[in-house]
PDB file of C-alpha atoms in Angstrom:
ATOM      1  CA  MET A   1      86.336 152.643 147.609  1.00  0.00           C
ATOM      2  CA  ILE A   2      89.940 152.418 148.355  1.00  0.00           C
ATOM      3  CA  ARG A   3      91.639 155.469 146.782  1.00  0.00           C
ATOM      4  CA  PRO A   4      94.570 154.594 144.790  1.00  0.00           C
ATOM      5  CA  ARG A   5      97.767 156.112 146.289  1.00  0.00           C
ATOM      6  CA  THR A   6      99.919 158.578 144.296  1.00  0.00           C
ATOM      7  CA  ASN A   7     103.788 158.944 144.696  1.00  0.00           C
ATOM      8  CA  SER A   8     103.817 162.744 143.909  1.00  0.00           C
ATOM      9  CA  TYR A   9     107.074 164.449 145.440  1.00  0.00           C
ATOM     10  CA  ALA A  10     104.919 166.805 147.479  1.00  0.00           C
ATOM     11  CA  GLN A  11     102.810 163.786 148.826  1.00  0.00           C
ATOM     12  CA  PHE A  12     105.769 162.020 149.710  1.00  0.00           C
ATOM     13  CA  GLN A  13     107.529 165.122 151.529  1.00  0.00           C
ATOM     14  CA  SER A  14     104.316 165.412 153.595  1.00  0.00           C
ATOM     15  CA  ARG A  15     104.223 161.738 154.694  1.00  0.00           C
ATOM     16  CA  SER A  16     107.990 161.903 155.219  1.00  0.00           C
ATOM     17  CA  ALA A  17     107.474 164.748 157.181  1.00  0.00           C
ATOM     18  CA  LEU A  18     104.905 163.676 159.217  1.00  0.00           C
ATOM     19  CA  ALA A  19     106.847 159.912 159.920  1.00  0.00           C
ATOM     20  CA  PHE A  20     109.921 162.189 161.359  1.00  0.00           C
ATOM     21  CA  GLU A  21     107.356 164.010 163.177  1.00  0.00           C
ATOM     22  CA  LEU A  22     106.008 161.078 164.942  1.00  0.00           C
ATOM     23  CA  LEU A  23     109.510 159.378 165.182  1.00  0.00           C
ATOM     24  CA  VAL A  24     110.819 162.391 167.208  1.00  0.00           C
ATOM     25  CA  ASP A  25     107.596 161.981 169.449  1.00  0.00           C
ATOM     26  CA  CYS A  26     107.619 158.611 169.694  1.00  0.00           C
ATOM     27  CA  CYS A  27     111.572 159.095 171.123  1.00  0.00           C
ATOM     28  CA  GLU A  28     110.969 161.984 172.978  1.00  0.00           C
ATOM     29  CA  LYS A  29     107.990 159.604 175.008  1.00  0.00           C
ATOM     30  CA  ASP A  30     110.171 156.748 175.134  1.00  0.00           C
ATOM     31  CA  GLN A  31     108.057 154.696 172.692  1.00  0.00           C
ATOM     32  CA  LEU A  32     111.100 152.955 170.872  1.00  0.00           C
ATOM     33  CA  PRO A  33     109.439 149.906 169.631  1.00  0.00           C
ATOM     34  CA  LEU A  34     107.035 152.030 167.861  1.00  0.00           C
ATOM     35  CA  ALA A  35     109.524 154.290 166.928  1.00  0.00           C
ATOM     36  CA  LEU A  36     111.199 151.404 165.205  1.00  0.00           C
ATOM     37  CA  GLN A  37     107.830 150.841 163.279  1.00  0.00           C
ATOM     38  CA  VAL A  38     107.666 154.054 161.942  1.00  0.00           C
ATOM     39  CA  VAL A  39     111.368 154.441 160.364  1.00  0.00           C
ATOM     40  CA  ARG A  40     111.088 150.850 158.945  1.00  0.00           C
ATOM     41  CA  VAL A  41     107.303 151.960 157.158  1.00  0.00           C
ATOM     42  CA  ALA A  42     108.642 155.079 155.966  1.00  0.00           C
ATOM     43  CA  ARG A  43     111.973 153.281 154.438  1.00  0.00           C
ATOM     44  CA  ALA A  44     109.659 150.991 152.691  1.00  0.00           C
ATOM     45  CA  TRP A  45     107.267 153.535 151.333  1.00  0.00           C
ATOM     46  CA  GLU A  46     109.990 155.940 150.151  1.00  0.00           C
ATOM     47  CA  PRO A  47     109.976 155.290 145.940  1.00  0.00           C
ATOM     48  CA  ASP A  48     113.692 154.750 144.338  1.00  0.00           C
ATOM     49  CA  HIS A  49     113.478 157.650 142.523  1.00  0.00           C
ATOM     50  CA  TYR A  50     113.237 159.927 145.520  1.00  0.00           C
ATOM     51  CA  ARG A  51     116.453 158.293 146.958  1.00  0.00           C
ATOM     52  CA  SER A  52     118.998 161.242 148.242  1.00  0.00           C
ATOM     53  CA  HIS A  53     121.584 160.335 145.347  1.00  0.00           C
ATOM     54  CA  THR A  54     122.049 164.085 144.620  1.00  0.00           C
ATOM     55  CA  LYS A  55     125.428 165.984 144.118  1.00  0.00           C
ATOM     56  CA  ASP A  56     124.878 167.896 147.551  1.00  0.00           C
ATOM     57  CA  ASN A  57     123.866 164.557 149.527  1.00  0.00           C
ATOM     58  CA  GLN A  58     125.250 161.198 149.069  1.00  0.00           C
ATOM     59  CA  GLN A  59     125.679 160.022 152.769  1.00  0.00           C
ATOM     60  CA  TYR A  60     122.167 158.890 153.065  1.00  0.00           C
ATOM     61  CA  ASP A  61     120.441 156.625 150.836  1.00  0.00           C
ATOM     62  CA  ARG A  62     117.013 157.806 151.639  1.00  0.00           C
ATOM     63  CA  PHE A  63     115.351 161.224 153.126  1.00  0.00           C
ATOM     64  CA  ILE A  64     114.084 159.493 156.365  1.00  0.00           C
ATOM     65  CA  ASP A  65     117.740 158.311 157.104  1.00  0.00           C
ATOM     66  CA  GLU A  66     119.160 162.000 156.321  1.00  0.00           C
ATOM     67  CA  GLN A  67     116.154 163.298 159.122  1.00  0.00           C
ATOM     68  CA  VAL A  68     117.582 160.725 161.495  1.00  0.00           C
ATOM     69  CA  GLY A  69     120.757 161.560 161.265  1.00  0.00           C
ATOM     70  CA  LYS A  70     120.218 165.370 161.844  1.00  0.00           C
ATOM     71  CA  TYR A  71     117.791 164.156 164.880  1.00  0.00           C
ATOM     72  CA  ALA A  72     120.695 161.838 166.327  1.00  0.00           C
ATOM     73  CA  PHE A  73     123.190 165.024 166.097  1.00  0.00           C
ATOM     74  CA  GLN A  74     120.858 167.281 167.670  1.00  0.00           C
ATOM     75  CA  MET A  75     120.615 164.488 170.821  1.00  0.00           C
ATOM     76  CA  LEU A  76     124.201 164.360 170.812  1.00  0.00           C
ATOM     77  CA  VAL A  77     124.429 168.408 170.869  1.00  0.00           C
ATOM     78  CA  GLN A  78     121.835 168.239 173.605  1.00  0.00           C
ATOM     79  CA  HIS A  79     123.985 165.571 175.814  1.00  0.00           C
ATOM     80  CA  ARG A  80     120.881 162.820 175.465  1.00  0.00           C
ATOM     81  CA  PHE A  81     123.832 160.421 174.926  1.00  0.00           C
ATOM     82  CA  ASP A  82     121.130 157.171 175.898  1.00  0.00           C
ATOM     83  CA  LYS A  83     118.935 158.732 172.658  1.00  0.00           C
ATOM     84  CA  VAL A  84     122.335 158.836 170.484  1.00  0.00           C
ATOM     85  CA  VAL A  85     122.986 155.243 170.991  1.00  0.00           C
ATOM     86  CA  TRP A  86     119.575 154.117 170.599  1.00  0.00           C
ATOM     87  CA  LEU A  87     119.409 155.968 167.203  1.00  0.00           C
ATOM     88  CA  LEU A  88     122.764 154.322 166.043  1.00  0.00           C
ATOM     89  CA  THR A  89     122.632 151.266 167.215  1.00  0.00           C
ATOM     90  CA  GLN A  90     118.736 150.266 166.768  1.00  0.00           C
ATOM     91  CA  VAL A  91     118.010 152.689 164.125  1.00  0.00           C
ATOM     92  CA  GLU A  92     120.820 152.329 162.309  1.00  0.00           C
ATOM     93  CA  ALA A  93     121.184 155.989 161.797  1.00  0.00           C
ATOM     94  CA  THR A  94     124.592 157.599 160.745  1.00  0.00           C
ATOM     95  CA  LEU A  95     125.408 161.110 161.901  1.00  0.00           C
ATOM     96  CA  PRO A  96     126.016 163.597 159.387  1.00  0.00           C
ATOM     97  CA  THR A  97     129.362 164.393 158.068  1.00  0.00           C
ATOM     98  CA  LEU A  98     130.368 168.282 159.381  1.00  0.00           C
ATOM     99  CA  HIS A  99     132.918 169.921 159.186  1.00  0.00           C
ATOM    100  CA  GLY A 100     133.875 173.133 161.287  1.00  0.00           C
ATOM    101  CA  GLN A 101     131.697 175.761 159.879  1.00  0.00           C
ATOM    102  CA  GLU A 102     128.523 173.527 160.038  1.00  0.00           C
ATOM    103  CA  LEU A 103     129.095 172.603 163.229  1.00  0.00           C
ATOM    104  CA  GLY A 104     129.904 176.400 164.431  1.00  0.00           C
ATOM    105  CA  ILE A 105     133.084 175.759 165.195  1.00  0.00           C
ATOM    106  CA  THR A 106     135.651 178.867 164.631  1.00  0.00           C
ATOM    107  CA  ASP A 107     139.210 179.311 166.193  1.00  0.00           C
ATOM    108  CA  LYS A 108     137.871 181.580 168.657  1.00  0.00           C
ATOM    109  CA  ASN A 109     135.594 178.698 170.670  1.00  0.00           C
ATOM    110  CA  ILE A 110     137.766 175.461 169.810  1.00  0.00           C
ATOM    111  CA  PRO A 111     139.468 176.025 173.421  1.00  0.00           C
ATOM    112  CA  ILE A 112     136.008 176.538 175.014  1.00  0.00           C
ATOM    113  CA  ILE A 113     134.643 173.135 173.553  1.00  0.00           C
ATOM    114  CA  GLN A 114     138.040 171.421 174.013  1.00  0.00           C
ATOM    115  CA  THR A 115     138.088 172.430 178.042  1.00  0.00           C
ATOM    116  CA  ARG A 116     134.395 171.364 177.753  1.00  0.00           C
ATOM    117  CA  LEU A 117     135.230 168.102 176.448  1.00  0.00           C
ATOM    118  CA  LEU A 118     137.651 167.391 179.066  1.00  0.00           C
ATOM    119  CA  ALA A 119     135.461 168.123 182.083  1.00  0.00           C
ATOM    120  CA  LEU A 120     132.499 165.677 180.894  1.00  0.00           C
ATOM    121  CA  LEU A 121     135.590 163.145 179.877  1.00  0.00           C
ATOM    122  CA  SER A 122     137.879 162.995 183.177  1.00  0.00           C
ATOM    123  CA  GLN A 123     140.386 160.099 183.143  1.00  0.00           C
ATOM    124  CA  ALA A 124     138.090 158.336 185.563  1.00  0.00           C
ATOM    125  CA  GLN A 125     135.185 158.231 182.985  1.00  0.00           C
ATOM    126  CA  MET A 126     136.811 156.999 179.950  1.00  0.00           C
ATOM    127  CA  ARG A 127     136.465 153.593 178.845  1.00  0.00           C
ATOM    128  CA  TYR A 128     139.512 151.781 176.951  1.00  0.00           C
TER     129      TYR A 128
END
């Protein structure tokens, strides 16, 4: 007997959280084609009335996209640029729009950040 699928908010949250965990596991184990399928399915099953159109978060259309964007930002912070590029180009993730305090940037650590960025991006490494 096939059990009818319900779309309660709790079940949606549970499915979305599991899909995101599976996506992260796939990315970490370089199972990128499977990760793409997980995102495709998660986007497809997300009911329209659960979209992230709240006043606080209008950047993302879907919950899974918000989670993938945060994951891409985490990969950026960890300097895992191959994952960032893959998430942005293949999964079409959008990095979250964050500002100074949300990024942990204060006046006292701006020089440290600038020095580190300059060390990472020497003139020889930059492409125009």
